[in-house]
Amino acid sequence: MRFTGVSAAAVVALLGMGAAHAQSSGPSAQQIIQALKPTGNVSSTTRGIVPLAQGAAQAAPAPSVAKPAAMRMKTTAPAAVSHAAAQTPSINLNIDFATGSAKLTPQAVTELDRLGRALTDKTLAAYHFRVVGHTDTTGAASTNLALSQARAAAVKTYLMSKFDIPATRLQATGVGEADLLVPTGPNVANRANRRVQIINTGK
């Protein structure tokens, strides 16, 4: 009975560690490559990856959601981003930043290291990419727009510094809360909407 009790405790601990790992882990470098290469396609069940066809389908309902007046003023740029993502391979990554800032967390560094390895792989080395920052609807729209721009710039800076990716290969932009992956009302915290989108813009 004593052995059984210890074994049960060990199993519980291992399950907890596995759950935590599953929650924090994102797509591998190879999965990112498959999603971003022109002929790439991955299963929509893979966490964090939005393939070309499914990504376009998921983003489609967003324009039908009523937005506050402050948000409607920013619809032009996000629409262009959504159109580009619908026409070319793209991927959504849940990059964790410090709350209310563009400071990278250790988890963010891990995710970006995978992204950097993918972008410098020979499969993608000849392509250019747009780095698009997105937020949820918590807080003021103007603040979220500035925050998303700062976070996209932070991602670009890290990739340039760590992986020697030329600045000309990466275009950083932010659209704030105006292009939600999961449509919500105002002041709704949604992790899926706090994302960094990588779009292959061609050679």
Tab-separated table of C-alpha atoms in Angstrom:
chain	number	residue	atom	x	y	z
A	1	MET	CA	0.000	0.000	0.000
A	2	ARG	CA	2.862	2.334	0.766
A	3	PHE	CA	4.423	1.679	-2.638
A	4	THR	CA	1.068	2.287	-4.309
A	5	GLY	CA	0.701	5.658	-2.565
A	6	VAL	CA	4.130	6.808	-3.706
A	7	SER	CA	3.451	5.646	-7.254
A	8	ALA	CA	0.158	7.524	-7.360
A	9	ALA	CA	1.836	10.705	-6.176
A	10	ALA	CA	4.526	10.311	-8.801
A	11	VAL	CA	1.925	9.824	-11.514
A	12	VAL	CA	0.067	12.963	-10.440
A	13	ALA	CA	3.302	14.958	-10.490
A	14	LEU	CA	4.216	13.694	-13.936
A	15	LEU	CA	0.765	14.472	-15.281
A	16	GLY	CA	1.012	17.991	-13.914
A	17	MET	CA	4.383	18.517	-15.545
A	18	GLY	CA	3.061	17.176	-18.830
A	19	ALA	CA	0.064	19.488	-18.763
A	20	ALA	CA	2.228	22.501	-18.018
A	21	HIS	CA	4.591	21.590	-20.848
A	22	ALA	CA	1.716	21.134	-23.289
A	23	GLN	CA	0.276	24.521	-22.351
A	24	SER	CA	3.554	26.387	-22.787
A	25	SER	CA	4.873	24.646	-25.901
A	26	GLY	CA	4.152	26.001	-29.350
A	27	PRO	CA	4.806	24.732	-32.858
A	28	SER	CA	8.233	23.364	-33.672
A	29	ALA	CA	10.575	24.983	-36.173
A	30	GLN	CA	9.674	22.309	-38.708
A	31	GLN	CA	5.954	22.928	-38.237
A	32	ILE	CA	6.522	26.640	-38.753
A	33	ILE	CA	8.423	25.896	-41.960
A	34	GLN	CA	5.582	23.724	-43.229
A	35	ALA	CA	3.046	26.464	-42.483
A	36	LEU	CA	5.054	29.269	-44.090
A	37	LYS	CA	6.474	27.678	-47.207
A	38	PRO	CA	4.388	28.384	-50.343
A	39	THR	CA	3.239	24.771	-50.702
A	40	GLY	CA	2.992	24.150	-46.960
A	41	ASN	CA	-0.078	22.921	-45.151
A	42	VAL	CA	-0.578	21.586	-41.636
A	43	SER	CA	-3.467	20.247	-39.638
A	44	SER	CA	-5.708	22.842	-38.029
A	45	THR	CA	-5.508	20.782	-34.829
A	46	THR	CA	-1.877	21.811	-34.322
A	47	ARG	CA	-1.838	24.443	-31.574
A	48	GLY	CA	-0.793	27.907	-32.690
A	49	ILE	CA	-0.677	27.148	-36.419
A	50	VAL	CA	-3.136	28.630	-38.878
A	51	PRO	CA	-2.721	27.106	-42.363
A	52	LEU	CA	-3.592	29.123	-45.458
A	53	ALA	CA	-7.112	27.835	-46.038
A	54	GLN	CA	-8.160	27.465	-42.411
A	55	GLY	CA	-6.596	30.775	-41.461
A	56	ALA	CA	-8.663	32.589	-44.066
A	57	ALA	CA	-11.794	30.842	-42.858
A	58	GLN	CA	-11.156	31.690	-39.215
A	59	ALA	CA	-10.465	35.328	-39.929
A	60	ALA	CA	-13.571	35.774	-42.093
A	61	PRO	CA	-16.178	36.281	-39.309
A	62	ALA	CA	-14.248	39.158	-37.725
A	63	PRO	CA	-15.655	41.983	-39.927
A	64	SER	CA	-19.222	41.081	-38.904
A	65	VAL	CA	-18.588	41.908	-35.242
A	66	ALA	CA	-19.750	45.344	-34.192
A	67	LYS	CA	-16.861	47.449	-32.957
A	68	PRO	CA	-16.795	50.695	-30.966
A	69	ALA	CA	-16.350	53.878	-32.978
A	70	ALA	CA	-12.714	54.166	-31.895
A	71	MET	CA	-12.001	50.786	-33.456
A	72	ARG	CA	-13.797	51.447	-36.753
A	73	MET	CA	-11.295	54.158	-37.591
A	74	LYS	CA	-8.543	51.534	-37.993
A	75	THR	CA	-10.247	49.070	-40.332
A	76	THR	CA	-8.247	49.870	-43.484
A	77	ALA	CA	-4.827	48.534	-42.465
A	78	PRO	CA	-6.073	45.339	-40.750
A	79	ALA	CA	-8.200	44.529	-43.804
A	80	ALA	CA	-5.070	44.656	-45.928
A	81	VAL	CA	-3.267	42.382	-43.488
A	82	SER	CA	-6.158	39.900	-43.472
A	83	HIS	CA	-6.232	39.890	-47.270
A	84	ALA	CA	-2.507	39.257	-47.454
A	85	ALA	CA	-2.767	36.399	-44.962
A	86	ALA	CA	-5.614	34.885	-46.980
A	87	GLN	CA	-3.487	34.894	-50.142
A	88	THR	CA	-0.176	33.683	-48.732
A	89	PRO	CA	1.013	31.181	-46.104
A	90	SER	CA	0.823	32.524	-42.557
A	91	ILE	CA	1.071	31.383	-38.970
A	92	ASN	CA	-0.220	32.731	-35.659
A	93	LEU	CA	2.072	32.402	-32.646
A	94	ASN	CA	1.121	33.004	-29.014
A	95	ILE	CA	4.170	35.009	-27.995
A	96	ASP	CA	4.049	35.930	-24.304
A	97	PHE	CA	5.152	39.454	-23.434
A	98	ALA	CA	5.294	41.116	-20.041
A	99	THR	CA	1.872	42.570	-19.249
A	100	GLY	CA	1.305	45.895	-20.967
A	101	SER	CA	4.773	46.001	-22.519
A	102	ALA	CA	6.882	44.723	-25.403
A	103	LYS	CA	9.391	43.005	-23.090
A	104	LEU	CA	9.988	39.393	-24.078
A	105	THR	CA	9.404	36.713	-21.445
A	106	PRO	CA	11.481	33.497	-21.300
A	107	GLN	CA	8.584	31.700	-22.989
A	108	ALA	CA	8.592	34.299	-25.760
A	109	VAL	CA	12.310	33.768	-26.325
A	110	THR	CA	11.736	30.018	-26.657
A	111	GLU	CA	8.990	30.578	-29.229
A	112	LEU	CA	11.058	33.109	-31.167
A	113	ASP	CA	14.064	30.795	-31.226
A	114	ARG	CA	11.909	28.240	-33.034
A	115	LEU	CA	10.689	30.936	-35.405
A	116	GLY	CA	14.237	32.125	-36.037
A	117	ARG	CA	15.417	28.618	-36.865
A	118	ALA	CA	12.526	28.270	-39.287
A	119	LEU	CA	13.110	31.587	-41.051
A	120	THR	CA	16.811	30.852	-41.504
A	121	ASP	CA	16.211	27.334	-42.794
A	122	LYS	CA	17.092	26.878	-46.462
A	123	THR	CA	13.409	26.293	-47.240
A	124	LEU	CA	12.455	29.845	-46.211
A	125	ALA	CA	15.763	31.709	-46.456
A	126	ALA	CA	14.870	33.394	-49.756
A	127	TYR	CA	11.506	34.763	-48.584
A	128	HIS	CA	10.395	37.986	-46.921
A	129	PHE	CA	7.925	38.137	-44.051
A	130	ARG	CA	5.528	40.544	-42.402
A	131	VAL	CA	5.469	40.433	-38.593
A	132	VAL	CA	2.054	41.600	-37.392
A	133	GLY	CA	1.263	42.304	-33.744
A	134	HIS	CA	-2.290	41.764	-32.474
A	135	THR	CA	-3.966	42.359	-29.106
A	136	ASP	CA	-7.273	41.502	-27.489
A	137	THR	CA	-9.841	44.181	-26.652
A	138	THR	CA	-8.749	44.839	-23.078
A	139	GLY	CA	-7.910	48.518	-22.607
A	140	ALA	CA	-8.074	51.475	-24.968
A	141	ALA	CA	-7.899	50.793	-28.701
A	142	SER	CA	-5.225	53.448	-29.205
A	143	THR	CA	-3.069	51.919	-26.472
A	144	ASN	CA	-3.483	48.452	-27.939
A	145	LEU	CA	-2.490	49.697	-31.387
A	146	ALA	CA	0.735	51.214	-30.065
A	147	LEU	CA	1.424	48.097	-27.976
A	148	SER	CA	0.952	45.774	-30.941
A	149	GLN	CA	3.349	47.868	-33.018
A	150	ALA	CA	5.960	47.823	-30.255
A	151	ARG	CA	5.646	44.060	-29.843
A	152	ALA	CA	6.005	43.411	-33.568
A	153	ALA	CA	9.102	45.613	-33.570
A	154	ALA	CA	10.492	43.672	-30.587
A	155	VAL	CA	10.044	40.394	-32.452
A	156	LYS	CA	11.800	41.790	-35.520
A	157	THR	CA	14.661	43.173	-33.427
A	158	TYR	CA	15.164	39.845	-31.648
A	159	LEU	CA	15.209	37.869	-34.892
A	160	MET	CA	17.688	40.286	-36.454
A	161	SER	CA	19.949	40.225	-33.406
A	162	LYS	CA	19.866	36.506	-32.583
A	163	PHE	CA	19.695	35.011	-36.075
A	164	ASP	CA	21.305	37.707	-38.226
A	165	ILE	CA	18.185	38.033	-40.354
A	166	PRO	CA	18.500	41.144	-42.565
A	167	ALA	CA	16.100	43.966	-41.761
A	168	THR	CA	14.946	43.938	-45.369
A	169	ARG	CA	13.452	40.450	-44.912
A	170	LEU	CA	11.170	41.505	-42.065
A	171	GLN	CA	8.455	44.148	-42.009
A	172	ALA	CA	7.010	44.848	-38.561
A	173	THR	CA	3.555	46.318	-38.117
A	174	GLY	CA	0.779	46.281	-35.534
A	175	VAL	CA	-2.987	46.416	-35.864
A	176	GLY	CA	-4.005	46.374	-32.211
A	177	GLU	CA	-7.451	44.909	-31.619
A	178	ALA	CA	-8.829	45.676	-35.078
A	179	ASP	CA	-8.258	42.239	-36.643
A	180	LEU	CA	-9.404	39.753	-34.020
A	181	LEU	CA	-8.814	36.057	-34.615
A	182	VAL	CA	-11.664	35.298	-32.204
A	183	PRO	CA	-14.406	37.966	-32.444
A	184	THR	CA	-15.277	39.414	-29.029
A	185	GLY	CA	-16.842	42.508	-27.561
A	186	PRO	CA	-14.862	45.333	-25.935
A	187	ASN	CA	-12.711	44.752	-22.844
A	188	VAL	CA	-12.528	40.979	-23.277
A	189	ALA	CA	-9.253	39.241	-22.430
A	190	ASN	CA	-8.650	36.473	-24.957
A	191	ARG	CA	-5.259	34.783	-25.295
A	192	ALA	CA	-5.889	33.688	-28.875
A	193	ASN	CA	-6.211	37.334	-29.897
A	194	ARG	CA	-2.895	38.256	-28.244
A	195	ARG	CA	-0.823	36.895	-31.073
A	196	VAL	CA	1.991	37.605	-33.460
A	197	GLN	CA	1.163	36.745	-37.041
A	198	ILE	CA	3.904	35.871	-39.517
A	199	ILE	CA	2.973	36.261	-43.194
A	200	ASN	CA	5.085	35.099	-46.124
A	201	THR	CA	5.141	38.061	-48.540
A	202	GLY	CA	7.216	36.357	-51.225
A	203	LYS	CA	10.770	36.723	-52.499
